[in-house]
Amino acid sequence: MIKLKATIFKGMIPSIEYFEINKDFYNEILTTRDIIKRVYNLESSFDNLIEAYKDFKVAIHRENVNRLTMGGKHDYVFNHESRAKLNRCLNSVLNQSKFYLDSHVYKERKKSFLLNVTNESELHELIVQEYKAENDTKGAYYLGSLLRNIAQHRSSLVDNLSVGLEGGLPEGAIVARFTLPLSKQSILDDPKIKNKIKNVIRESNFVFDVNVILDGFVHSIAKFHSRNRELSQKAFDSACDYWNSLSSELRKKYSTIASSFEIVEFDEVGTEQRHFNISTDWIQVVPHLRNKNYGLIEPSRVELSNMPRG
């Protein structure tokens, strides 16, 4: 039996009171909560990906600056530590990207974020086609997916560091360049990597640099995420309206006796199992994450500078 559990405060010691609810009402609550929870998980997993990506970018810039401030020879031990740090950051991005894509941009209908949230097959097919079109270009997104597969067979993707200072600029300025080139040959010579992947690597004319590929890969996922947001917005708003109205009605009806509400269920022997709390506080995380991760400008179109205009 499913009931509404109200925590009642009378004096110092709280007491509990239960109210019966019918199955249809419970299913309505469960359906709307599931929609909100899926959108919450969508934003949370994208946030994890973007945070991992930012850590990777910060690590690259830090390694570049480190070499400007150090004296002496940058020996193999120093470079080993640099590669190890960057590999850890890179693997974090690739792992978070896999979780996001498998959970929210998935061709299998039962795992489709949009289908589960909107119940509209047309939207599911639309995002799958957009995903396929991006993948078929065999650009940065496709190569990023390959990197993720290659990483499963290698202890480190970042094997090479290209470091140098370029002069010849006005007023004796220099450019400190730090790049992460990928060795095509080392991938082609690796017996653990499938021939299908090797053929793509062999024929591709894309710039084989970890930083360049990862920029395009994450930017493509950010575009998928924006579409997920856009196409699920109506269903999310409707679910929030229902949930907010329900919470308001319960507090209006029982405000004199209760301060919190939970949905619980009792089995045949009377054991109580908690399902969930009826609260709107957790929903506020969604607009926070949407504002925090509003969008990602294509990295190749941006040059970061902390110098004043000349």
PDB file of C-alpha atoms in Angstrom, residues 16-297:
ATOM      1  CA  ILE A  16       4.314  10.924  11.885  1.00  0.00           C
ATOM      2  CA  GLU A  17       0.950  10.787  10.190  1.00  0.00           C
ATOM      3  CA  TYR A  18       0.018   8.790   7.066  1.00  0.00           C
ATOM      4  CA  PHE A  19      -2.520   9.616   4.354  1.00  0.00           C
ATOM      5  CA  GLU A  20      -3.695   7.123   1.776  1.00  0.00           C
ATOM      6  CA  ILE A  21      -3.257   7.938  -1.922  1.00  0.00           C
ATOM      7  CA  ASN A  22      -4.554   6.002  -4.918  1.00  0.00           C
ATOM      8  CA  LYS A  23      -2.385   4.255  -7.481  1.00  0.00           C
ATOM      9  CA  ASP A  24      -3.238   6.631 -10.352  1.00  0.00           C
ATOM     10  CA  PHE A  25      -2.193   9.668  -8.329  1.00  0.00           C
ATOM     11  CA  TYR A  26       1.038   7.939  -7.363  1.00  0.00           C
ATOM     12  CA  ASN A  27       1.782   7.078 -10.999  1.00  0.00           C
ATOM     13  CA  GLU A  28       1.294  10.719 -11.992  1.00  0.00           C
ATOM     14  CA  ILE A  29       3.765  11.807  -9.341  1.00  0.00           C
ATOM     15  CA  LEU A  30       6.225   9.106 -10.355  1.00  0.00           C
ATOM     16  CA  THR A  31       6.032   9.982 -14.065  1.00  0.00           C
ATOM     17  CA  THR A  32       6.650  13.694 -13.583  1.00  0.00           C
ATOM     18  CA  ARG A  33       9.430  13.068 -11.089  1.00  0.00           C
ATOM     19  CA  ASP A  34      11.114  10.686 -13.535  1.00  0.00           C
ATOM     20  CA  ILE A  35      11.135  13.387 -16.223  1.00  0.00           C
ATOM     21  CA  ILE A  36      12.684  15.946 -13.885  1.00  0.00           C
ATOM     22  CA  LYS A  37      15.207  13.411 -12.584  1.00  0.00           C
ATOM     23  CA  ARG A  38      16.308  12.504 -16.116  1.00  0.00           C
ATOM     24  CA  VAL A  39      16.853  16.166 -16.995  1.00  0.00           C
ATOM     25  CA  TYR A  40      18.723  16.605 -13.697  1.00  0.00           C
ATOM     26  CA  ASN A  41      20.979  13.656 -14.588  1.00  0.00           C
ATOM     27  CA  LEU A  42      21.477  15.053 -18.102  1.00  0.00           C
ATOM     28  CA  GLU A  43      22.738  18.375 -16.772  1.00  0.00           C
ATOM     29  CA  SER A  44      24.799  16.717 -14.047  1.00  0.00           C
ATOM     30  CA  SER A  45      26.627  14.400 -16.448  1.00  0.00           C
ATOM     31  CA  PHE A  46      27.294  17.255 -18.884  1.00  0.00           C
ATOM     32  CA  ASP A  47      28.650  19.322 -15.998  1.00  0.00           C
ATOM     33  CA  ASN A  48      31.031  16.479 -15.100  1.00  0.00           C
ATOM     34  CA  LEU A  49      32.237  16.346 -18.702  1.00  0.00           C
ATOM     35  CA  ILE A  50      32.812  20.106 -18.954  1.00  0.00           C
ATOM     36  CA  GLU A  51      34.625  20.201 -15.605  1.00  0.00           C
ATOM     37  CA  ALA A  52      36.919  17.372 -16.761  1.00  0.00           C
ATOM     38  CA  TYR A  53      37.518  19.203 -20.038  1.00  0.00           C
ATOM     39  CA  LYS A  54      38.399  22.428 -18.211  1.00  0.00           C
ATOM     40  CA  ASP A  55      40.820  20.509 -15.988  1.00  0.00           C
ATOM     41  CA  PHE A  56      42.505  19.164 -19.122  1.00  0.00           C
ATOM     42  CA  LYS A  57      42.807  22.625 -20.688  1.00  0.00           C
ATOM     43  CA  VAL A  58      44.151  24.151 -17.477  1.00  0.00           C
ATOM     44  CA  ALA A  59      46.706  21.329 -17.204  1.00  0.00           C
ATOM     45  CA  ILE A  60      47.992  22.056 -20.721  1.00  0.00           C
ATOM     46  CA  HIS A  61      48.425  25.756 -20.041  1.00  0.00           C
ATOM     47  CA  ARG A  62      50.085  24.999 -16.706  1.00  0.00           C
ATOM     48  CA  GLU A  63      52.594  22.688 -18.366  1.00  0.00           C
ATOM     49  CA  ASN A  64      53.365  25.402 -20.900  1.00  0.00           C
ATOM     50  CA  VAL A  65      53.913  28.039 -18.209  1.00  0.00           C
ATOM     51  CA  ASN A  66      56.012  25.610 -16.135  1.00  0.00           C
ATOM     52  CA  ARG A  67      58.531  25.440 -18.942  1.00  0.00           C
ATOM     53  CA  LEU A  68      58.788  29.218 -19.059  1.00  0.00           C
ATOM     54  CA  THR A  69      59.699  29.468 -15.396  1.00  0.00           C
ATOM     55  CA  MET A  70      62.031  26.482 -14.996  1.00  0.00           C
ATOM     56  CA  GLY A  71      65.750  26.602 -15.388  1.00  0.00           C
ATOM     57  CA  GLY A  72      68.013  23.795 -16.474  1.00  0.00           C
ATOM     58  CA  LYS A  73      67.219  20.834 -18.660  1.00  0.00           C
ATOM     59  CA  HIS A  74      63.709  19.428 -19.039  1.00  0.00           C
ATOM     60  CA  ASP A  75      64.756  15.816 -18.671  1.00  0.00           C
ATOM     61  CA  TYR A  76      62.848  12.593 -19.279  1.00  0.00           C
ATOM     62  CA  VAL A  77      61.645  12.397 -15.681  1.00  0.00           C
ATOM     63  CA  PHE A  78      60.099  15.861 -15.884  1.00  0.00           C
ATOM     64  CA  ASN A  79      58.432  15.096 -19.222  1.00  0.00           C
ATOM     65  CA  HIS A  80      57.196  11.761 -17.879  1.00  0.00           C
ATOM     66  CA  GLU A  81      55.362  13.554 -15.072  1.00  0.00           C
ATOM     67  CA  SER A  82      53.879  15.968 -17.599  1.00  0.00           C
ATOM     68  CA  ARG A  83      52.610  13.129 -19.795  1.00  0.00           C
ATOM     69  CA  ALA A  84      51.218  11.242 -16.801  1.00  0.00           C
ATOM     70  CA  LYS A  85      49.284  14.301 -15.607  1.00  0.00           C
ATOM     71  CA  LEU A  86      47.857  15.016 -19.046  1.00  0.00           C
ATOM     72  CA  ASN A  87      46.918  11.367 -19.594  1.00  0.00           C
ATOM     73  CA  ARG A  88      44.963  11.313 -16.336  1.00  0.00           C
ATOM     74  CA  CYS A  89      43.097  14.466 -17.352  1.00  0.00           C
ATOM     75  CA  LEU A  90      42.480  13.145 -20.865  1.00  0.00           C
ATOM     76  CA  ASN A  91      41.137   9.812 -19.616  1.00  0.00           C
ATOM     77  CA  SER A  92      38.756  11.661 -17.313  1.00  0.00           C
ATOM     78  CA  VAL A  93      37.321  13.602 -20.279  1.00  0.00           C
ATOM     79  CA  LEU A  94      36.982  10.478 -22.411  1.00  0.00           C
ATOM     80  CA  ASN A  95      35.303   8.514 -19.601  1.00  0.00           C
ATOM     81  CA  GLN A  96      32.842  11.325 -18.884  1.00  0.00           C
ATOM     82  CA  SER A  97      32.069  11.645 -22.590  1.00  0.00           C
ATOM     83  CA  LYS A  98      31.267   7.942 -22.833  1.00  0.00           C
ATOM     84  CA  PHE A  99      28.911   8.132 -19.862  1.00  0.00           C
ATOM     85  CA  TYR A 100      27.140  11.175 -21.298  1.00  0.00           C
ATOM     86  CA  LEU A 101      26.718   9.743 -24.785  1.00  0.00           C
ATOM     87  CA  ASP A 102      25.685   6.264 -23.641  1.00  0.00           C
ATOM     88  CA  SER A 103      23.119   7.734 -21.257  1.00  0.00           C
ATOM     89  CA  HIS A 104      21.658  10.585 -23.273  1.00  0.00           C
ATOM     90  CA  VAL A 105      22.406  10.351 -26.996  1.00  0.00           C
ATOM     91  CA  TYR A 106      21.734   6.701 -27.643  1.00  0.00           C
ATOM     92  CA  LYS A 107      20.329   4.964 -30.701  1.00  0.00           C
ATOM     93  CA  GLU A 108      18.658   2.221 -28.662  1.00  0.00           C
ATOM     94  CA  ARG A 109      15.143   3.394 -27.898  1.00  0.00           C
ATOM     95  CA  LYS A 110      15.053   1.990 -24.382  1.00  0.00           C
ATOM     96  CA  LYS A 111      18.085   4.109 -23.447  1.00  0.00           C
ATOM     97  CA  SER A 112      17.009   7.240 -25.316  1.00  0.00           C
ATOM     98  CA  PHE A 113      16.898  10.347 -23.125  1.00  0.00           C
ATOM     99  CA  LEU A 114      14.482  12.203 -25.390  1.00  0.00           C
ATOM    100  CA  LEU A 115      12.129   9.274 -25.855  1.00  0.00           C
ATOM    101  CA  ASN A 116      11.925   8.654 -22.107  1.00  0.00           C
ATOM    102  CA  VAL A 117      11.355  12.339 -21.334  1.00  0.00           C
ATOM    103  CA  THR A 118       9.043  13.398 -24.166  1.00  0.00           C
ATOM    104  CA  ASN A 119       7.544  10.069 -25.272  1.00  0.00           C
ATOM    105  CA  GLU A 120       7.848  11.373 -28.841  1.00  0.00           C
ATOM    106  CA  SER A 121       9.510   9.023 -31.309  1.00  0.00           C
ATOM    107  CA  GLU A 122      10.007  11.832 -33.827  1.00  0.00           C
ATOM    108  CA  LEU A 123      12.308  13.704 -31.448  1.00  0.00           C
ATOM    109  CA  HIS A 124      14.249  10.547 -30.704  1.00  0.00           C
ATOM    110  CA  GLU A 125      14.782   9.888 -34.410  1.00  0.00           C
ATOM    111  CA  LEU A 126      15.751  13.519 -34.978  1.00  0.00           C
ATOM    112  CA  ILE A 127      18.565  13.523 -32.427  1.00  0.00           C
ATOM    113  CA  VAL A 128      19.803  10.119 -33.641  1.00  0.00           C
ATOM    114  CA  GLN A 129      19.983  11.418 -37.223  1.00  0.00           C
ATOM    115  CA  GLU A 130      21.841  14.538 -36.099  1.00  0.00           C
ATOM    116  CA  TYR A 131      24.243  12.369 -34.135  1.00  0.00           C
ATOM    117  CA  LYS A 132      24.776  10.130 -37.176  1.00  0.00           C
ATOM    118  CA  ALA A 133      25.358  13.113 -39.470  1.00  0.00           C
ATOM    119  CA  GLU A 134      28.037  14.488 -37.139  1.00  0.00           C
ATOM    120  CA  ASN A 135      29.668  11.082 -36.836  1.00  0.00           C
ATOM    121  CA  ASP A 136      29.657  10.520 -40.614  1.00  0.00           C
ATOM    122  CA  THR A 137      31.753  13.633 -41.251  1.00  0.00           C
ATOM    123  CA  LYS A 138      34.667  11.702 -39.745  1.00  0.00           C
ATOM    124  CA  GLY A 139      35.910  14.934 -38.198  1.00  0.00           C
ATOM    125  CA  ALA A 140      36.907  15.745 -34.627  1.00  0.00           C
ATOM    126  CA  TYR A 141      33.856  14.055 -33.100  1.00  0.00           C
ATOM    127  CA  TYR A 142      34.534  10.806 -34.934  1.00  0.00           C
ATOM    128  CA  LEU A 143      38.244  10.917 -34.099  1.00  0.00           C
ATOM    129  CA  GLY A 144      37.429  11.708 -30.465  1.00  0.00           C
ATOM    130  CA  SER A 145      35.330   8.562 -30.352  1.00  0.00           C
ATOM    131  CA  LEU A 146      38.264   6.648 -31.803  1.00  0.00           C
ATOM    132  CA  LEU A 147      40.561   8.113 -29.158  1.00  0.00           C
ATOM    133  CA  ARG A 148      38.219   6.779 -26.509  1.00  0.00           C
ATOM    134  CA  ASN A 149      38.389   3.307 -28.071  1.00  0.00           C
ATOM    135  CA  ILE A 150      42.165   3.462 -28.447  1.00  0.00           C
ATOM    136  CA  ALA A 151      42.511   4.538 -24.796  1.00  0.00           C
ATOM    137  CA  GLN A 152      40.966   1.228 -23.741  1.00  0.00           C
ATOM    138  CA  HIS A 153      43.952  -0.596 -25.243  1.00  0.00           C
ATOM    139  CA  ARG A 154      46.793   1.697 -24.261  1.00  0.00           C
ATOM    140  CA  SER A 155      48.129   2.877 -20.946  1.00  0.00           C
ATOM    141  CA  SER A 156      48.704   6.372 -22.318  1.00  0.00           C
ATOM    142  CA  LEU A 157      47.487   8.331 -25.335  1.00  0.00           C
ATOM    143  CA  VAL A 158      49.778  11.278 -24.673  1.00  0.00           C
ATOM    144  CA  ASP A 159      53.153   9.886 -25.687  1.00  0.00           C
ATOM    145  CA  ASN A 160      54.629  12.967 -27.291  1.00  0.00           C
ATOM    146  CA  LEU A 161      55.102  16.545 -26.142  1.00  0.00           C
ATOM    147  CA  SER A 162      56.054  19.218 -28.648  1.00  0.00           C
ATOM    148  CA  VAL A 163      57.503  22.257 -26.884  1.00  0.00           C
ATOM    149  CA  GLY A 164      59.168  25.305 -28.342  1.00  0.00           C
ATOM    150  CA  LEU A 165      59.598  29.063 -28.432  1.00  0.00           C
ATOM    151  CA  GLU A 166      58.917  31.003 -31.614  1.00  0.00           C
ATOM    152  CA  GLY A 167      60.433  34.423 -32.147  1.00  0.00           C
ATOM    153  CA  GLY A 168      60.443  36.945 -34.935  1.00  0.00           C
ATOM    154  CA  LEU A 169      57.466  38.859 -33.562  1.00  0.00           C
ATOM    155  CA  PRO A 170      57.291  42.663 -33.080  1.00  0.00           C
ATOM    156  CA  GLU A 171      59.296  44.085 -30.174  1.00  0.00           C
ATOM    157  CA  GLY A 172      61.053  40.779 -29.583  1.00  0.00           C
ATOM    158  CA  ALA A 173      57.920  38.964 -28.446  1.00  0.00           C
ATOM    159  CA  ILE A 174      57.865  35.179 -28.451  1.00  0.00           C
ATOM    160  CA  VAL A 175      55.216  32.479 -28.623  1.00  0.00           C
ATOM    161  CA  ALA A 176      55.513  29.574 -26.197  1.00  0.00           C
ATOM    162  CA  ARG A 177      53.965  26.630 -27.996  1.00  0.00           C
ATOM    163  CA  PHE A 178      52.985  23.385 -26.275  1.00  0.00           C
ATOM    164  CA  THR A 179      51.213  20.718 -28.345  1.00  0.00           C
ATOM    165  CA  LEU A 180      50.324  17.051 -27.991  1.00  0.00           C
ATOM    166  CA  PRO A 181      50.882  15.389 -31.373  1.00  0.00           C
ATOM    167  CA  LEU A 182      49.601  11.858 -31.866  1.00  0.00           C
ATOM    168  CA  SER A 183      51.862   9.365 -33.581  1.00  0.00           C
ATOM    169  CA  LYS A 184      49.898   7.713 -36.374  1.00  0.00           C
ATOM    170  CA  GLN A 185      52.548   5.065 -36.731  1.00  0.00           C
ATOM    171  CA  SER A 186      52.445   3.979 -33.105  1.00  0.00           C
ATOM    172  CA  ILE A 187      48.679   3.470 -33.430  1.00  0.00           C
ATOM    173  CA  LEU A 188      49.055   1.560 -36.699  1.00  0.00           C
ATOM    174  CA  ASP A 189      51.754  -0.664 -35.180  1.00  0.00           C
ATOM    175  CA  ASP A 190      49.697  -1.506 -32.080  1.00  0.00           C
ATOM    176  CA  PRO A 191      48.363  -5.101 -32.453  1.00  0.00           C
ATOM    177  CA  LYS A 192      45.618  -4.516 -29.848  1.00  0.00           C
ATOM    178  CA  ILE A 193      43.871  -1.850 -31.968  1.00  0.00           C
ATOM    179  CA  LYS A 194      41.310  -3.036 -34.523  1.00  0.00           C
ATOM    180  CA  ASN A 195      42.049  -2.751 -38.238  1.00  0.00           C
ATOM    181  CA  LYS A 196      38.842  -0.739 -38.740  1.00  0.00           C
ATOM    182  CA  ILE A 197      40.219   1.998 -36.515  1.00  0.00           C
ATOM    183  CA  LYS A 198      43.654   1.776 -38.129  1.00  0.00           C
ATOM    184  CA  ASN A 199      42.152   2.246 -41.603  1.00  0.00           C
ATOM    185  CA  VAL A 200      40.441   5.463 -40.533  1.00  0.00           C
ATOM    186  CA  ILE A 201      43.634   6.752 -38.909  1.00  0.00           C
ATOM    187  CA  ARG A 202      45.645   5.855 -42.004  1.00  0.00           C
ATOM    188  CA  GLU A 203      43.315   7.658 -44.426  1.00  0.00           C
ATOM    189  CA  SER A 204      42.434  10.731 -42.340  1.00  0.00           C
ATOM    190  CA  ASN A 205      43.915  14.129 -43.174  1.00  0.00           C
ATOM    191  CA  PHE A 206      42.807  15.636 -39.858  1.00  0.00           C
ATOM    192  CA  VAL A 207      45.395  17.280 -37.599  1.00  0.00           C
ATOM    193  CA  PHE A 208      46.476  14.481 -35.278  1.00  0.00           C
ATOM    194  CA  ASP A 209      46.908  16.450 -32.095  1.00  0.00           C
ATOM    195  CA  VAL A 210      45.200  15.402 -28.859  1.00  0.00           C
ATOM    196  CA  ASN A 211      44.299  18.961 -27.921  1.00  0.00           C
ATOM    197  CA  VAL A 212      42.793  19.774 -31.345  1.00  0.00           C
ATOM    198  CA  ILE A 213      40.774  16.566 -31.508  1.00  0.00           C
ATOM    199  CA  LEU A 214      39.500  16.893 -27.951  1.00  0.00           C
ATOM    200  CA  ASP A 215      38.398  20.489 -28.553  1.00  0.00           C
ATOM    201  CA  GLY A 216      36.268  19.457 -31.518  1.00  0.00           C
ATOM    202  CA  PHE A 217      35.007  16.323 -29.781  1.00  0.00           C
ATOM    203  CA  VAL A 218      33.741  18.131 -26.682  1.00  0.00           C
ATOM    204  CA  HIS A 219      32.294  20.947 -28.795  1.00  0.00           C
ATOM    205  CA  SER A 220      30.271  18.390 -30.778  1.00  0.00           C
ATOM    206  CA  ILE A 221      28.928  16.850 -27.574  1.00  0.00           C
ATOM    207  CA  ALA A 222      28.024  20.354 -26.374  1.00  0.00           C
ATOM    208  CA  LYS A 223      25.942  20.774 -29.548  1.00  0.00           C
ATOM    209  CA  PHE A 224      24.161  17.484 -28.834  1.00  0.00           C
ATOM    210  CA  HIS A 225      23.539  18.696 -25.309  1.00  0.00           C
ATOM    211  CA  SER A 226      22.011  21.944 -26.508  1.00  0.00           C
ATOM    212  CA  ARG A 227      19.653  19.969 -28.717  1.00  0.00           C
ATOM    213  CA  ASN A 228      18.729  17.671 -25.838  1.00  0.00           C
ATOM    214  CA  ARG A 229      17.891  20.748 -23.770  1.00  0.00           C
ATOM    215  CA  GLU A 230      15.897  22.362 -26.547  1.00  0.00           C
ATOM    216  CA  LEU A 231      13.866  19.296 -27.505  1.00  0.00           C
ATOM    217  CA  SER A 232      13.084  18.296 -23.898  1.00  0.00           C
ATOM    218  CA  GLN A 233      12.265  21.787 -22.600  1.00  0.00           C
ATOM    219  CA  LYS A 234       8.489  21.555 -23.046  1.00  0.00           C
ATOM    220  CA  ALA A 235       8.239  18.231 -21.213  1.00  0.00           C
ATOM    221  CA  PHE A 236      10.525  19.464 -18.440  1.00  0.00           C
ATOM    222  CA  ASP A 237       8.539  22.673 -17.924  1.00  0.00           C
ATOM    223  CA  SER A 238       5.276  20.739 -17.794  1.00  0.00           C
ATOM    224  CA  ALA A 239       6.666  18.292 -15.228  1.00  0.00           C
ATOM    225  CA  CYS A 240       8.010  21.137 -13.077  1.00  0.00           C
ATOM    226  CA  ASP A 241       4.645  22.912 -13.173  1.00  0.00           C
ATOM    227  CA  TYR A 242       2.924  19.746 -11.985  1.00  0.00           C
ATOM    228  CA  TRP A 243       5.500  19.098  -9.258  1.00  0.00           C
ATOM    229  CA  ASN A 244       5.452  22.674  -7.986  1.00  0.00           C
ATOM    230  CA  SER A 245       1.654  22.693  -7.947  1.00  0.00           C
ATOM    231  CA  LEU A 246       1.560  19.397  -6.051  1.00  0.00           C
ATOM    232  CA  SER A 247       4.036  20.614  -3.442  1.00  0.00           C
ATOM    233  CA  SER A 248       2.125  23.870  -3.033  1.00  0.00           C
ATOM    234  CA  GLU A 249      -1.226  22.099  -2.634  1.00  0.00           C
ATOM    235  CA  LEU A 250       0.123  19.702  -0.023  1.00  0.00           C
ATOM    236  CA  ARG A 251       1.673  22.479   2.010  1.00  0.00           C
ATOM    237  CA  LYS A 252      -1.498  24.519   1.773  1.00  0.00           C
ATOM    238  CA  LYS A 253      -3.639  21.582   2.875  1.00  0.00           C
ATOM    239  CA  TYR A 254      -1.405  20.278   5.667  1.00  0.00           C
ATOM    240  CA  SER A 255       0.735  23.285   6.547  1.00  0.00           C
ATOM    241  CA  THR A 256      -0.719  23.464  10.042  1.00  0.00           C
ATOM    242  CA  ILE A 257       0.454  19.967  10.927  1.00  0.00           C
ATOM    243  CA  ALA A 258       3.367  18.989   8.689  1.00  0.00           C
ATOM    244  CA  SER A 259       6.640  20.371   7.393  1.00  0.00           C
ATOM    245  CA  SER A 260       7.797  17.587   5.064  1.00  0.00           C
ATOM    246  CA  PHE A 261       6.179  14.934   2.898  1.00  0.00           C
ATOM    247  CA  GLU A 262       7.375  11.603   1.576  1.00  0.00           C
ATOM    248  CA  ILE A 263       5.893   8.870  -0.565  1.00  0.00           C
ATOM    249  CA  VAL A 264       6.268   5.509   1.169  1.00  0.00           C
ATOM    250  CA  GLU A 265       5.017   1.986   0.590  1.00  0.00           C
ATOM    251  CA  PHE A 266       4.168  -0.796   3.018  1.00  0.00           C
ATOM    252  CA  ASP A 267       4.645  -4.458   2.127  1.00  0.00           C
ATOM    253  CA  GLU A 268       2.531  -7.403   3.304  1.00  0.00           C
ATOM    254  CA  VAL A 269       4.167  -7.537   6.726  1.00  0.00           C
ATOM    255  CA  GLY A 270       3.945  -3.782   7.307  1.00  0.00           C
ATOM    256  CA  THR A 271       7.560  -2.863   6.559  1.00  0.00           C
ATOM    257  CA  GLU A 272       7.900   0.715   5.338  1.00  0.00           C
ATOM    258  CA  GLN A 273       9.925   1.480   2.235  1.00  0.00           C
ATOM    259  CA  ARG A 274      10.705   5.091   1.396  1.00  0.00           C
ATOM    260  CA  HIS A 275      10.266   6.055  -2.260  1.00  0.00           C
ATOM    261  CA  PHE A 276      11.036   9.768  -2.405  1.00  0.00           C
ATOM    262  CA  ASN A 277      10.529  13.137  -0.776  1.00  0.00           C
ATOM    263  CA  ILE A 278       8.100  15.670  -2.225  1.00  0.00           C
ATOM    264  CA  SER A 279      10.301  18.725  -2.386  1.00  0.00           C
ATOM    265  CA  THR A 280      11.109  21.285  -5.065  1.00  0.00           C
ATOM    266  CA  ASP A 281      14.518  22.308  -3.689  1.00  0.00           C
ATOM    267  CA  TRP A 282      16.530  19.811  -5.724  1.00  0.00           C
ATOM    268  CA  ILE A 283      14.963  20.995  -8.999  1.00  0.00           C
ATOM    269  CA  GLN A 284      16.804  24.314  -8.644  1.00  0.00           C
ATOM    270  CA  VAL A 285      20.046  22.528  -9.493  1.00  0.00           C
ATOM    271  CA  VAL A 286      18.913  22.268 -13.125  1.00  0.00           C
ATOM    272  CA  PRO A 287      18.738  26.024 -13.904  1.00  0.00           C
ATOM    273  CA  HIS A 288      21.970  26.500 -11.955  1.00  0.00           C
ATOM    274  CA  LEU A 289      23.825  23.982 -14.133  1.00  0.00           C
ATOM    275  CA  ARG A 290      22.248  25.368 -17.298  1.00  0.00           C
ATOM    276  CA  ASN A 291      23.498  28.820 -16.443  1.00  0.00           C
ATOM    277  CA  LYS A 292      26.914  27.495 -15.423  1.00  0.00           C
ATOM    278  CA  ASN A 293      27.297  25.477 -18.642  1.00  0.00           C
ATOM    279  CA  TYR A 294      25.336  27.760 -20.950  1.00  0.00           C
ATOM    280  CA  GLY A 295      27.271  26.743 -24.035  1.00  0.00           C
ATOM    281  CA  LEU A 296      30.690  26.064 -25.499  1.00  0.00           C
ATOM    282  CA  ILE A 297      32.006  28.279 -28.259  1.00  0.00           C
TER     283      ILE A 297
END
